[in-house]
Short mmCIF file of N, CA and C in Angstrom, two decimals:
data_model
loop_
_atom_site.label_atom_id
_atom_site.label_comp_id
_atom_site.label_asym_id
_atom_site.label_seq_id
_atom_site.Cartn_x
_atom_site.Cartn_y
_atom_site.Cartn_z
N MET A 1 121.61 107.13 251.00
CA MET A 1 121.47 106.12 249.98
C MET A 1 120.08 106.27 249.37
N ALA A 2 119.99 106.15 248.07
CA ALA A 2 118.71 106.27 247.37
C ALA A 2 117.85 105.03 247.59
N GLN A 3 116.56 105.26 247.61
CA GLN A 3 115.62 104.14 247.70
C GLN A 3 114.82 104.10 246.41
N ILE A 4 114.69 102.90 245.86
CA ILE A 4 113.97 102.69 244.61
C ILE A 4 112.97 101.57 244.83
N GLU A 5 111.76 101.76 244.32
CA GLU A 5 110.75 100.71 244.40
C GLU A 5 110.50 100.18 243.00
N ILE A 6 110.53 98.86 242.85
CA ILE A 6 110.27 98.24 241.55
C ILE A 6 109.18 97.18 241.71
N THR A 7 108.57 96.85 240.59
CA THR A 7 107.58 95.78 240.56
C THR A 7 108.14 94.67 239.68
N LEU A 8 108.18 93.47 240.21
CA LEU A 8 108.70 92.32 239.47
C LEU A 8 107.59 91.30 239.23
N PRO A 9 107.65 90.62 238.09
CA PRO A 9 106.73 89.49 237.91
C PRO A 9 107.04 88.43 238.97
N ASN A 10 106.07 87.63 239.31
CA ASN A 10 106.24 86.63 240.38
C ASN A 10 107.43 85.71 240.14
N ASP A 11 107.64 85.27 238.89
CA ASP A 11 108.75 84.35 238.63
C ASP A 11 110.10 85.02 238.86
N LYS A 12 110.23 86.29 238.47
CA LYS A 12 111.50 87.01 238.69
C LYS A 12 111.72 87.27 240.17
N GLN A 13 110.66 87.56 240.90
CA GLN A 13 110.79 87.77 242.34
C GLN A 13 111.25 86.48 243.01
N ALA A 14 110.69 85.35 242.61
CA ALA A 14 111.08 84.06 243.20
C ALA A 14 112.54 83.76 242.88
N GLN A 15 112.96 84.02 241.63
CA GLN A 15 114.37 83.81 241.26
C GLN A 15 115.29 84.69 242.09
N PHE A 16 114.91 85.96 242.23
CA PHE A 16 115.72 86.88 243.02
C PHE A 16 115.81 86.43 244.47
N GLU A 17 114.70 86.04 245.06
CA GLU A 17 114.71 85.62 246.46
C GLU A 17 115.59 84.39 246.67
N ARG A 18 115.54 83.43 245.73
CA ARG A 18 116.41 82.24 245.83
C ARG A 18 117.87 82.64 245.72
N LEU A 19 118.19 83.47 244.74
CA LEU A 19 119.57 83.92 244.55
C LEU A 19 120.06 84.68 245.77
N ALA A 20 119.25 85.58 246.28
CA ALA A 20 119.64 86.37 247.45
C ALA A 20 119.90 85.47 248.65
N ALA A 21 119.05 84.48 248.85
CA ALA A 21 119.21 83.58 250.00
C ALA A 21 120.45 82.70 249.87
N GLU A 22 120.76 82.28 248.64
CA GLU A 22 121.88 81.36 248.42
C GLU A 22 123.23 82.04 248.31
N GLU A 23 123.26 83.24 247.74
CA GLU A 23 124.54 83.86 247.37
C GLU A 23 124.90 85.11 248.16
N PHE A 24 123.96 85.73 248.84
CA PHE A 24 124.21 87.01 249.50
C PHE A 24 123.75 86.98 250.95
N LEU A 25 124.29 87.89 251.75
CA LEU A 25 123.90 87.97 253.16
C LEU A 25 122.52 88.58 253.33
N THR A 26 122.21 89.59 252.52
CA THR A 26 120.91 90.25 252.61
C THR A 26 120.39 90.55 251.20
N GLU A 27 119.10 90.84 251.11
CA GLU A 27 118.53 91.22 249.82
C GLU A 27 119.13 92.54 249.33
N GLU A 28 119.42 93.44 250.25
CA GLU A 28 120.03 94.72 249.87
C GLU A 28 121.38 94.50 249.20
N ARG A 29 122.19 93.61 249.76
CA ARG A 29 123.49 93.32 249.16
C ARG A 29 123.33 92.60 247.82
N ALA A 30 122.31 91.78 247.71
CA ALA A 30 122.04 91.10 246.44
C ALA A 30 121.71 92.13 245.36
N ILE A 31 120.85 93.07 245.69
CA ILE A 31 120.48 94.11 244.73
C ILE A 31 121.70 94.92 244.33
N GLU A 32 122.49 95.32 245.32
CA GLU A 32 123.70 96.11 245.03
C GLU A 32 124.65 95.33 244.13
N GLY A 33 124.87 94.07 244.45
CA GLY A 33 125.78 93.24 243.65
C GLY A 33 125.28 93.03 242.23
N LEU A 34 124.00 92.71 242.09
CA LEU A 34 123.44 92.48 240.76
C LEU A 34 123.43 93.75 239.92
N LEU A 35 123.08 94.88 240.54
CA LEU A 35 123.11 96.14 239.80
C LEU A 35 124.53 96.50 239.38
N SER A 36 125.49 96.29 240.25
CA SER A 36 126.88 96.59 239.92
C SER A 36 127.35 95.79 238.72
N VAL A 37 127.05 94.50 238.73
CA VAL A 37 127.46 93.63 237.62
C VAL A 37 126.75 94.05 236.33
N GLY A 38 125.45 94.33 236.42
CA GLY A 38 124.70 94.74 235.24
C GLY A 38 125.18 96.06 234.68
N LEU A 39 125.43 97.03 235.54
CA LEU A 39 125.92 98.33 235.08
C LEU A 39 127.30 98.22 234.47
N GLU A 40 128.15 97.40 235.05
CA GLU A 40 129.50 97.18 234.50
C GLU A 40 129.41 96.55 233.11
N ALA A 41 128.56 95.56 232.95
CA ALA A 41 128.39 94.91 231.65
C ALA A 41 127.84 95.90 230.63
N TYR A 42 126.90 96.71 231.03
CA TYR A 42 126.33 97.71 230.13
C TYR A 42 127.39 98.72 229.71
N ARG A 43 128.20 99.16 230.66
CA ARG A 43 129.26 100.12 230.35
C ARG A 43 130.26 99.53 229.38
N ASP A 44 130.61 98.26 229.57
CA ASP A 44 131.56 97.61 228.67
C ASP A 44 131.02 97.58 227.24
N VAL A 45 129.75 97.30 227.07
CA VAL A 45 129.15 97.28 225.74
C VAL A 45 129.09 98.69 225.17
N ALA A 46 128.72 99.66 225.98
CA ALA A 46 128.62 101.04 225.53
C ALA A 46 129.98 101.61 225.15
N ASP A 47 131.05 101.12 225.75
CA ASP A 47 132.40 101.62 225.48
C ASP A 47 132.98 101.08 224.18
N ARG A 48 132.38 100.03 223.63
CA ARG A 48 132.90 99.48 222.38
C ARG A 48 132.73 100.51 221.28
N THR A 49 133.70 100.57 220.39
CA THR A 49 133.60 101.53 219.30
C THR A 49 132.59 101.06 218.27
N GLU A 50 132.09 101.98 217.49
CA GLU A 50 131.11 101.65 216.46
C GLU A 50 131.69 100.67 215.45
N THR A 51 132.97 100.81 215.13
CA THR A 51 133.61 99.90 214.20
C THR A 51 133.59 98.47 214.72
N GLU A 52 133.87 98.28 216.00
CA GLU A 52 133.83 96.94 216.57
C GLU A 52 132.44 96.35 216.49
N VAL A 53 131.43 97.17 216.75
CA VAL A 53 130.05 96.69 216.69
C VAL A 53 129.70 96.32 215.26
N GLU A 54 130.04 97.20 214.30
CA GLU A 54 129.75 96.90 212.90
C GLU A 54 130.47 95.65 212.45
N ARG A 55 131.73 95.49 212.83
CA ARG A 55 132.51 94.32 212.44
C ARG A 55 131.87 93.06 213.02
N SER A 56 131.46 93.09 214.26
CA SER A 56 130.88 91.90 214.86
C SER A 56 129.54 91.57 214.22
N LEU A 57 128.75 92.58 213.85
CA LEU A 57 127.49 92.32 213.16
C LEU A 57 127.75 91.72 211.78
N PHE A 58 128.76 92.25 211.05
CA PHE A 58 129.09 91.71 209.74
C PHE A 58 129.58 90.28 209.87
N SER A 59 130.43 90.03 210.84
CA SER A 59 130.95 88.68 211.04
C SER A 59 129.83 87.69 211.30
N ALA A 60 128.86 88.08 212.11
CA ALA A 60 127.74 87.19 212.41
C ALA A 60 126.93 86.91 211.15
N ASP A 61 126.69 87.94 210.32
CA ASP A 61 125.95 87.73 209.08
C ASP A 61 126.73 86.84 208.13
N ALA A 62 128.04 87.05 208.02
CA ALA A 62 128.85 86.24 207.12
C ALA A 62 128.89 84.79 207.58
N GLU A 63 129.01 84.57 208.88
CA GLU A 63 129.01 83.20 209.39
C GLU A 63 127.68 82.52 209.15
N ASP A 64 126.59 83.26 209.28
CA ASP A 64 125.27 82.68 209.01
C ASP A 64 125.16 82.26 207.55
N GLU A 65 125.69 83.09 206.66
CA GLU A 65 125.52 82.81 205.24
C GLU A 65 126.55 81.82 204.70
N TYR A 66 127.80 81.91 205.14
CA TYR A 66 128.87 81.13 204.54
C TYR A 66 129.46 80.07 205.45
N GLY A 67 129.04 79.99 206.66
CA GLY A 67 129.64 79.06 207.60
C GLY A 67 130.82 79.70 208.29
N GLN A 68 131.36 79.04 209.28
CA GLN A 68 132.41 79.64 210.09
C GLN A 68 133.72 79.82 209.35
N ARG A 69 133.99 79.01 208.36
CA ARG A 69 135.27 79.11 207.64
C ARG A 69 135.11 79.72 206.26
N GLY A 70 133.98 80.34 205.99
CA GLY A 70 133.77 80.94 204.69
C GLY A 70 133.40 79.92 203.63
N GLU A 71 133.02 78.73 204.05
CA GLU A 71 132.66 77.68 203.10
C GLU A 71 131.19 77.80 202.76
N LEU A 72 130.83 77.42 201.57
CA LEU A 72 129.42 77.45 201.17
C LEU A 72 128.68 76.26 201.68
#
């Protein structure tokens, strides 16, 4: 198994320690679980086609300018 050393700001370290203590058996399992979820989410975004991304960006711009129903 690979070993990785990271440096976290104090607030992120405190959040991680609380989460690990409340939700996981060990810090190692917490790291594995959080990395798995993050990598899965990243892969899902990366798998989206360019057309879907462009459409969602256009939709957001249109909603900002015209409202959700195309009203002025």
